[in-house]
Amino acid sequence: MSYMSKISSAFYQARADDAAEEIEQTKLAGAKGRFEQSRIAWQGLADTARRLEEEAAVSTRLTPEVARENWTAC
């Protein structure tokens, strides 16, 4: 299991929200650009972590028979 999948998507989403809040409070255009880049990066991590969480939840719900059928169908 990768390090990123161990951290919940809520953590990354909170960092993205923090960056969005900083964007709103920042007056300088250059600083806004840096915060926007940060927000995009954190949001990407949150989306990826959320996808990994969903995949893990699906894989734990699969029975061995269903998992075997899905594997051979690929």
PDB file of C-alpha atoms in Angstrom:
ATOM      1  CA  MET A   1       0.000   0.000   0.000  1.00  0.00           C
ATOM      2  CA  SER A   2       1.476   3.329  -0.987  1.00  0.00           C
ATOM      3  CA  TYR A   3       2.012   6.182   1.429  1.00  0.00           C
ATOM      4  CA  MET A   4      -0.549   8.313  -0.368  1.00  0.00           C
ATOM      5  CA  SER A   5      -3.266   5.705  -0.011  1.00  0.00           C
ATOM      6  CA  LYS A   6      -2.689   5.633   3.756  1.00  0.00           C
ATOM      7  CA  ILE A   7      -3.547   9.324   4.096  1.00  0.00           C
ATOM      8  CA  SER A   8      -7.233  10.028   3.859  1.00  0.00           C
ATOM      9  CA  SER A   9      -8.605  12.123   1.047  1.00  0.00           C
ATOM     10  CA  ALA A  10     -10.038  14.450   3.710  1.00  0.00           C
ATOM     11  CA  PHE A  11      -6.491  15.563   4.585  1.00  0.00           C
ATOM     12  CA  TYR A  12      -5.716  16.521   1.002  1.00  0.00           C
ATOM     13  CA  GLN A  13      -9.129  18.140   0.569  1.00  0.00           C
ATOM     14  CA  ALA A  14      -8.518  20.250   3.686  1.00  0.00           C
ATOM     15  CA  ARG A  15      -5.184  21.466   2.260  1.00  0.00           C
ATOM     16  CA  ALA A  16      -6.906  22.330  -1.050  1.00  0.00           C
ATOM     17  CA  ASP A  17      -9.592  24.231   0.860  1.00  0.00           C
ATOM     18  CA  ASP A  18      -6.907  26.069   2.857  1.00  0.00           C
ATOM     19  CA  ALA A  19      -5.203  27.140  -0.363  1.00  0.00           C
ATOM     20  CA  ALA A  20      -8.533  28.308  -1.812  1.00  0.00           C
ATOM     21  CA  GLU A  21      -9.118  30.396   1.309  1.00  0.00           C
ATOM     22  CA  GLU A  22      -5.646  31.925   0.987  1.00  0.00           C
ATOM     23  CA  ILE A  23      -6.438  32.823  -2.628  1.00  0.00           C
ATOM     24  CA  GLU A  24      -9.516  34.728  -1.479  1.00  0.00           C
ATOM     25  CA  GLN A  25      -7.538  36.629   1.171  1.00  0.00           C
ATOM     26  CA  THR A  26      -4.526  37.450  -0.991  1.00  0.00           C
ATOM     27  CA  LYS A  27      -4.363  40.752  -2.831  1.00  0.00           C
ATOM     28  CA  LEU A  28      -1.148  40.279  -4.829  1.00  0.00           C
ATOM     29  CA  ALA A  29      -1.581  38.632  -8.222  1.00  0.00           C
ATOM     30  CA  GLY A  30       1.724  36.716  -8.042  1.00  0.00           C
ATOM     31  CA  ALA A  31       0.877  35.239  -4.668  1.00  0.00           C
ATOM     32  CA  LYS A  32      -2.593  34.311  -5.895  1.00  0.00           C
ATOM     33  CA  GLY A  33      -1.017  32.344  -8.721  1.00  0.00           C
ATOM     34  CA  ARG A  34       1.177  30.377  -6.315  1.00  0.00           C
ATOM     35  CA  PHE A  35      -1.773  29.608  -4.037  1.00  0.00           C
ATOM     36  CA  GLU A  36      -3.831  28.549  -7.054  1.00  0.00           C
ATOM     37  CA  GLN A  37      -1.075  26.137  -8.128  1.00  0.00           C
ATOM     38  CA  SER A  38      -0.967  24.781  -4.589  1.00  0.00           C
ATOM     39  CA  ARG A  39      -4.746  24.379  -4.504  1.00  0.00           C
ATOM     40  CA  ILE A  40      -4.711  22.491  -7.809  1.00  0.00           C
ATOM     41  CA  ALA A  41      -1.968  20.160  -6.565  1.00  0.00           C
ATOM     42  CA  TRP A  42      -3.735  19.421  -3.263  1.00  0.00           C
ATOM     43  CA  GLN A  43      -7.036  18.908  -5.077  1.00  0.00           C
ATOM     44  CA  GLY A  44      -5.372  16.425  -7.405  1.00  0.00           C
ATOM     45  CA  LEU A  45      -3.994  14.508  -4.435  1.00  0.00           C
ATOM     46  CA  ALA A  46      -7.425  14.552  -2.760  1.00  0.00           C
ATOM     47  CA  ASP A  47      -9.096  13.227  -5.911  1.00  0.00           C
ATOM     48  CA  THR A  48      -6.510  10.461  -6.295  1.00  0.00           C
ATOM     49  CA  ALA A  49      -6.735   9.463  -2.618  1.00  0.00           C
ATOM     50  CA  ARG A  50     -10.542   9.421  -2.872  1.00  0.00           C
ATOM     51  CA  ARG A  51     -10.323   7.137  -5.929  1.00  0.00           C
ATOM     52  CA  LEU A  52      -7.924   4.800  -4.097  1.00  0.00           C
ATOM     53  CA  GLU A  53     -10.262   4.702  -1.089  1.00  0.00           C
ATOM     54  CA  GLU A  54     -13.184   3.802  -3.349  1.00  0.00           C
ATOM     55  CA  GLU A  55     -11.160   1.071  -5.076  1.00  0.00           C
ATOM     56  CA  ALA A  56     -10.120  -0.364  -1.705  1.00  0.00           C
ATOM     57  CA  ALA A  57     -13.738  -0.360  -0.533  1.00  0.00           C
ATOM     58  CA  VAL A  58     -14.870  -2.153  -3.693  1.00  0.00           C
ATOM     59  CA  SER A  59     -12.107  -4.754  -3.483  1.00  0.00           C
ATOM     60  CA  THR A  60     -12.989  -5.590   0.128  1.00  0.00           C
ATOM     61  CA  ARG A  61     -16.638  -6.123  -0.864  1.00  0.00           C
ATOM     62  CA  LEU A  62     -15.804  -8.588  -3.628  1.00  0.00           C
ATOM     63  CA  THR A  63     -16.125 -12.244  -2.814  1.00  0.00           C
ATOM     64  CA  PRO A  64     -13.348 -14.515  -4.054  1.00  0.00           C
ATOM     65  CA  GLU A  65     -15.665 -15.868  -6.771  1.00  0.00           C
ATOM     66  CA  VAL A  66     -16.605 -12.412  -8.063  1.00  0.00           C
ATOM     67  CA  ALA A  67     -13.007 -11.257  -7.895  1.00  0.00           C
ATOM     68  CA  ARG A  68     -11.932 -14.315  -9.896  1.00  0.00           C
ATOM     69  CA  GLU A  69     -14.650 -13.659 -12.513  1.00  0.00           C
ATOM     70  CA  ASN A  70     -13.631 -10.006 -12.810  1.00  0.00           C
ATOM     71  CA  TRP A  71      -9.976 -10.976 -13.122  1.00  0.00           C
ATOM     72  CA  THR A  72     -10.564 -13.519 -15.887  1.00  0.00           C
ATOM     73  CA  ALA A  73     -12.897 -11.162 -17.775  1.00  0.00           C
ATOM     74  CA  CYS A  74     -10.085  -8.643 -18.273  1.00  0.00           C
TER      75      CYS A  74
END
